[in-house]
Backbone as numpy.savetxt, mean C-alpha at the origin, in Angstrom:
# Nx Ny Nz CAx CAy CAz Cx Cy Cz
-11.19 11.95 -16.94 -11.97 11.90 -18.15 -13.20 11.03 -17.91
-14.34 11.63 -18.04 -15.59 10.91 -17.85 -15.87 10.02 -19.06
-16.44 8.85 -18.77 -16.77 7.91 -19.84 -18.20 8.10 -20.34
-19.09 8.55 -19.44 -20.49 8.71 -19.81 -20.99 10.06 -19.33
-21.85 10.69 -20.12 -22.43 11.97 -19.73 -23.67 11.78 -18.86
-24.33 10.64 -18.95 -25.63 10.48 -18.32 -25.62 9.66 -17.04
-24.45 9.28 -16.52 -24.40 8.56 -15.25 -23.37 9.21 -14.33
-23.61 9.06 -13.02 -22.66 9.56 -12.04 -21.39 8.72 -12.11
-20.28 9.40 -12.11 -18.99 8.70 -12.19 -17.99 9.39 -11.28
-17.29 8.62 -10.47 -16.22 9.16 -9.64 -14.92 9.04 -10.41
-14.31 10.17 -10.70 -13.04 10.16 -11.41 -11.90 10.09 -10.40
-10.74 9.59 -10.80 -9.61 9.49 -9.88 -9.26 10.86 -9.29
-9.09 10.89 -7.98 -8.71 12.10 -7.27 -7.34 11.86 -6.65
-6.34 12.59 -7.12 -4.98 12.39 -6.65 -4.51 13.51 -5.73
-5.43 14.22 -5.12 -5.07 15.22 -4.12 -5.08 14.56 -2.75
-3.89 14.33 -2.22 -3.76 13.64 -0.95 -3.81 14.53 0.28
-4.08 15.82 0.09 -4.13 16.73 1.22 -5.18 16.27 2.22
-4.78 16.04 3.45 -5.70 15.61 4.50 -5.83 14.10 4.64
-5.33 13.33 3.68 -5.38 11.87 3.80 -4.38 11.40 4.85
-4.81 10.45 5.67 -3.94 9.85 6.67 -3.54 8.46 6.18
-2.23 8.26 6.02 -1.70 7.04 5.41 -0.82 6.30 6.40
-1.07 5.02 6.57 -0.21 4.16 7.38 0.60 3.26 6.45
1.89 3.15 6.74 2.79 2.30 5.95 3.40 1.26 6.87
3.31 0.00 6.46 3.99 -1.08 7.18 5.03 -1.66 6.23
6.29 -1.63 6.67 7.41 -2.06 5.82 8.18 -3.18 6.49
8.48 -4.20 5.72 9.32 -5.30 6.18 10.78 -4.87 6.21
11.49 -5.27 7.27 12.93 -4.98 7.34 13.76 -6.06 6.65
13.14 -7.18 6.29 13.86 -8.22 5.54 14.09 -7.68 4.13
15.26 -7.83 3.58 15.63 -7.20 2.31 15.50 -5.68 2.43
16.11 -5.14 3.48 15.92 -3.74 3.87 16.31 -2.74 2.79
17.35 -3.02 2.02 17.74 -2.06 0.97 16.61 -1.86 -0.04
15.94 -2.93 -0.37 14.82 -2.83 -1.31 13.63 -2.15 -0.64
13.38 -2.49 0.60 12.31 -1.84 1.34 12.50 -0.33 1.42
13.73 0.07 1.71 14.01 1.50 1.79 13.90 2.18 0.42
14.25 1.47 -0.64 14.06 2.02 -1.99 12.58 2.20 -2.31
11.78 1.22 -1.96 10.33 1.33 -2.14 9.78 2.50 -1.33
10.21 2.59 -0.08 9.73 3.64 0.81 10.12 5.02 0.30
11.35 5.19 -0.14 11.79 6.49 -0.64 10.98 6.95 -1.83
10.77 6.05 -2.79 9.98 6.40 -3.97 8.53 6.68 -3.59
8.01 5.89 -2.67 6.62 6.04 -2.25 6.40 7.38 -1.55
7.24 7.70 -0.58 7.04 8.94 0.18 7.30 10.17 -0.69
8.24 10.07 -1.61 8.47 11.18 -2.53 7.22 11.47 -3.35
6.60 10.42 -3.85 5.39 10.58 -4.66 4.21 11.03 -3.79
4.11 10.51 -2.56 3.03 10.96 -1.67 3.10 12.47 -1.46
4.31 12.99 -1.30 4.47 14.44 -1.12 4.04 15.19 -2.37
4.33 14.63 -3.55 3.88 15.26 -4.79 2.35 15.32 -4.86
1.70 14.35 -4.22 0.24 14.32 -4.18 -0.31 15.08 -2.97
0.53 15.86 -2.31 0.15 16.74 -1.20 -0.18 16.02 0.10
0.26 14.78 0.27 0.13 14.13 1.57 1.21 14.73 2.46
0.80 15.18 3.65 1.71 15.87 4.56 2.44 14.86 5.46
3.69 15.16 5.80 4.48 14.27 6.65 3.77 13.87 7.95
3.12 14.81 8.66 2.45 14.41 9.91 1.28 13.45 9.69
0.83 13.32 8.45 -0.29 12.42 8.13 0.17 11.03 7.69
1.48 10.77 7.79 2.05 9.47 7.41 2.66 8.83 8.65
2.31 7.59 8.90 2.94 6.81 9.96 3.64 5.62 9.33
4.90 5.41 9.68 5.68 4.27 9.21 5.94 3.34 10.38
5.63 2.07 10.17 5.95 1.03 11.14 6.74 -0.03 10.39
7.85 -0.48 10.97 8.62 -1.56 10.37 8.42 -2.84 11.17
8.46 -3.95 10.46 8.28 -5.27 11.07 9.38 -6.19 10.52
9.61 -7.33 11.19 10.72 -8.20 10.76 10.62 -8.70 9.31
9.44 -9.15 8.88 9.32 -9.72 7.55 7.93 -9.54 6.98
7.73 -10.08 5.78 6.46 -9.91 5.07 5.29 -10.59 5.77
5.54 -11.68 6.46 4.45 -12.37 7.14 3.92 -11.60 8.35
4.69 -10.67 8.85 4.25 -9.86 9.98 3.47 -8.61 9.54
3.47 -8.34 8.26 2.79 -7.14 7.76 1.27 -7.19 7.95
0.56 -8.27 7.60 -0.90 -8.24 7.70 -1.43 -7.97 9.11
-0.85 -8.57 10.14 -1.35 -8.34 11.50 -1.18 -6.88 11.90
-0.08 -6.28 11.49 0.16 -4.88 11.81 -0.81 -3.98 11.05
-1.04 -4.29 9.79 -2.02 -3.54 9.00 -3.41 -3.64 9.64
-3.77 -4.82 10.12 -5.08 -5.01 10.74 -5.23 -4.12 11.97
-4.19 -4.06 12.78 -4.22 -3.21 13.97 -4.39 -1.74 13.57
-3.66 -1.31 12.56 -3.79 0.07 12.08 -5.18 0.34 11.53
-5.70 -0.60 10.77 -7.03 -0.42 10.17 -8.10 -0.28 11.26
-8.01 -1.11 12.30 -9.00 -1.04 13.37 -8.83 0.17 14.28
-7.73 0.89 14.15 -7.52 2.09 14.97 -8.40 3.25 14.52
-8.94 3.16 13.32 -9.75 4.23 12.73 -9.00 5.56 12.62
-7.69 5.48 12.47 -6.87 6.68 12.33 -6.37 6.89 10.92
-6.67 5.96 10.00 -6.09 6.02 8.66 -7.17 5.91 7.60
-6.93 6.65 6.51 -7.83 6.57 5.35 -7.43 5.43 4.42
-6.14 5.09 4.43 -5.64 4.02 3.57 -4.29 3.56 4.10
-3.92 2.34 3.71 -2.70 1.72 4.21 -1.85 1.18 3.06
-0.56 1.04 3.34 0.39 0.52 2.36 1.23 -0.57 3.00
1.46 -1.65 2.26 2.40 -2.70 2.65 3.60 -2.62 1.73
4.80 -2.57 2.31 6.03 -2.51 1.52 7.00 -3.60 1.95
7.68 -4.17 0.97 8.69 -5.18 1.25 9.10 -5.90 -0.01
9.96 -6.89 0.19 10.42 -7.70 -0.94 10.59 -9.14 -0.49
10.04 -10.03 -1.30 10.22 -11.47 -1.10 10.94 -11.97 -2.35
12.15 -12.45 -2.14 12.99 -12.88 -3.26 13.14 -14.39 -3.21
12.93 -15.01 -4.36 12.95 -16.47 -4.46 14.31 -17.02 -4.00
14.23 -18.06 -3.23 15.44 -18.79 -2.81 15.39 -20.19 -3.38
16.07 -21.09 -2.72 16.14 -22.47 -3.19 15.09 -23.37 -2.57
14.22 -22.82 -1.72 13.23 -23.65 -1.04 11.82 -23.15 -1.33
10.86 -23.91 -0.85 9.45 -23.60 -1.01 9.03 -22.39 -0.17
9.87 -21.94 0.73 9.55 -20.84 1.63 9.10 -19.59 0.87
9.67 -19.33 -0.28 9.29 -18.17 -1.10 7.80 -18.16 -1.37
7.26 -19.30 -1.82 5.84 -19.39 -2.15 4.97 -19.16 -0.92
5.38 -19.74 0.20 4.61 -19.58 1.42 4.55 -18.10 1.81
5.69 -17.45 1.87 5.74 -16.05 2.29 5.01 -15.15 1.29
5.26 -15.33 0.01 4.61 -14.50 -1.01 3.09 -14.68 -0.98
2.64 -15.91 -0.97 1.20 -16.17 -1.01 0.48 -15.76 0.27
1.05 -16.11 1.41 0.37 -15.83 2.67 0.38 -14.34 3.02
1.43 -13.63 2.69 1.42 -12.19 2.96 0.38 -11.51 2.06
0.30 -11.91 0.81 -0.70 -11.34 -0.10 -2.12 -11.67 0.37
-2.33 -12.90 0.79 -3.65 -13.31 1.28 -4.03 -12.49 2.51
-3.08 -12.32 3.42 -3.35 -11.57 4.64 -3.66 -10.11 4.36
-2.94 -9.52 3.43 -3.17 -8.11 3.06 -4.57 -7.95 2.47
-4.94 -8.84 1.58 -6.28 -8.80 0.99 -7.35 -8.98 2.05
-7.11 -9.87 2.98 -8.08 -10.12 4.05 -8.29 -8.87 4.91
-7.22 -8.16 5.22 -7.34 -6.93 6.01 -8.22 -5.93 5.27
-7.98 -5.77 4.00 -8.74 -4.81 3.20 -10.22 -5.17 3.16
-10.52 -6.42 2.94 -11.91 -6.84 2.83 -12.62 -6.82 4.18
-11.91 -7.18 5.23 -12.50 -7.23 6.56 -12.78 -5.84 7.13
-11.91 -4.89 6.85 -12.01 -3.57 7.49 -12.56 -2.49 6.57
-12.63 -2.75 5.29 -13.06 -1.78 4.29 -12.15 -0.55 4.23
-10.90 -0.74 4.61 -9.87 0.29 4.48 -8.99 -0.14 3.30
-8.74 0.72 2.33 -7.88 0.33 1.22 -6.47 -0.01 1.71
-5.97 -1.15 1.26 -4.61 -1.56 1.57 -3.91 -1.86 0.25
-2.88 -1.10 -0.04 -2.16 -1.25 -1.30 -0.95 -2.15 -1.06
-0.89 -3.22 -1.84 0.18 -4.21 -1.68 1.40 -3.79 -2.50
2.42 -3.32 -1.82 3.67 -2.93 -2.45 4.80 -3.89 -2.12
4.45 -5.16 -1.91 5.48 -6.16 -1.64 5.91 -6.76 -2.97
7.15 -6.53 -3.33 7.70 -7.11 -4.55 7.95 -8.60 -4.34
7.61 -9.39 -5.33 7.94 -10.82 -5.31 8.71 -11.10 -6.60
10.00 -11.36 -6.45 10.87 -11.49 -7.62 11.74 -12.73 -7.51
12.30 -13.11 -8.64 13.22 -14.25 -8.66 14.60 -13.88 -8.16
15.00 -12.62 -8.38 16.36 -12.21 -8.00 16.34 -10.84 -7.32
17.40 -10.56 -6.60 17.54 -9.25 -5.97 17.66 -8.16 -7.04
18.36 -8.46 -8.13 18.48 -7.47 -9.21 17.12 -7.07 -9.76
16.22 -8.03 -9.92 14.87 -7.70 -10.40 14.16 -6.78 -9.42
14.31 -7.03 -8.14 13.67 -6.19 -7.13 14.25 -4.78 -7.14
15.57 -4.69 -7.24 16.22 -3.38 -7.29 15.78 -2.59 -8.52
15.60 -3.29 -9.61 15.17 -2.66 -10.86 13.74 -2.12 -10.78
12.88 -2.80 -10.01 11.47 -2.45 -9.96 11.08 -1.54 -8.80
11.95 -1.40 -7.80 11.52 -0.77 -6.54 11.07 0.69 -6.69
11.75 1.47 -7.49 11.37 2.88 -7.62 10.00 3.04 -8.27
9.77 2.31 -9.36 8.48 2.41 -10.04 7.36 1.87 -9.16
7.61 0.74 -8.48 6.59 0.16 -7.61 6.25 1.10 -6.47
7.26 1.73 -5.87 7.01 2.68 -4.79 6.12 3.83 -5.24
6.40 4.36 -6.43 5.59 5.45 -6.97 4.17 4.98 -7.30
4.05 3.78 -7.86 2.73 3.23 -8.21 1.87 3.04 -6.96
2.48 2.57 -5.90 1.76 2.34 -4.64 1.23 3.67 -4.09
2.05 4.71 -4.17 1.62 6.02 -3.67 0.41 6.52 -4.44
0.45 6.39 -5.75 -0.69 6.83 -6.57 -1.95 6.04 -6.19
-1.81 4.74 -6.08 -2.97 3.89 -5.79 -3.55 4.20 -4.41
-2.69 4.45 -3.41 -3.21 4.69 -2.06 -3.96 6.02 -1.99
-3.47 7.03 -2.68 -4.18 8.32 -2.69 -5.50 8.18 -3.44
-5.48 7.56 -4.59 -6.70 7.38 -5.36 -7.75 6.59 -4.58
-7.33 5.46 -3.99 -8.28 4.62 -3.27 -8.74 5.25 -1.96
-7.84 5.95 -1.27 -8.26 6.64 -0.05 -9.34 7.65 -0.35
-9.15 8.45 -1.40 -10.15 9.43 -1.79 -11.44 8.77 -2.27
-11.32 7.69 -3.02 -12.52 7.01 -3.53 -13.39 6.49 -2.39
-12.78 5.85 -1.41 -13.61 5.32 -0.33 -14.24 6.42 0.51
-13.56 7.55 0.66 -14.17 8.69 1.34 -15.38 9.18 0.56
-15.24 9.29 -0.76 -16.37 9.72 -1.60 -17.52 8.73 -1.52
-17.21 7.44 -1.50 -18.27 6.43 -1.42 -19.00 6.51 -0.08
-18.28 6.79 0.99 -18.94 6.98 2.29 -19.87 8.18 2.26
-19.40 9.27 1.65 -20.23 10.47 1.54 -21.46 10.23 0.66
-21.30 9.37 -0.31 -22.40 9.05 -1.23 -23.35 8.02 -0.62
-22.94 7.44 0.50 -23.72 6.44 1.24 -23.85 5.14 0.48
-22.74 4.69 -0.09 -22.71 3.36 -0.72 -22.19 2.39 0.31
-23.03 1.46 0.77 -22.60 0.50 1.78 -22.27 -0.82 1.18
């Protein structure tokens, strides 16, 4: 739905046909990671992203995700990237470190490489909260990655630097 008749506007494009998507998933809290991944890939297929155009890499934990995303971004093989995982609060300060630093690293990759990176790392107080949110979050991430992948392609074609 266009907001203005007199200005150029890029509307959301959810056709993922031809988009190349890289996914980096933490194996820590693997049940939640796999729930996120299942919902995400199911929705990607609904948006016409083809299986051969998706690469999945797993890493030990959330702090290892940004470096892997950076390597994928610099490969110039992907239109957009996804980070998946779960950081669940424990009894120590470690939760804040992992949650904050993984988010900071993901944002840094996106800004440094100009490749969209969608943060699908759940940060919750309990495992039950993560289990409750994983399906919706996985689907939301898929929508965002297709929309942003298409948007940045359009911006390149439009020559917006």
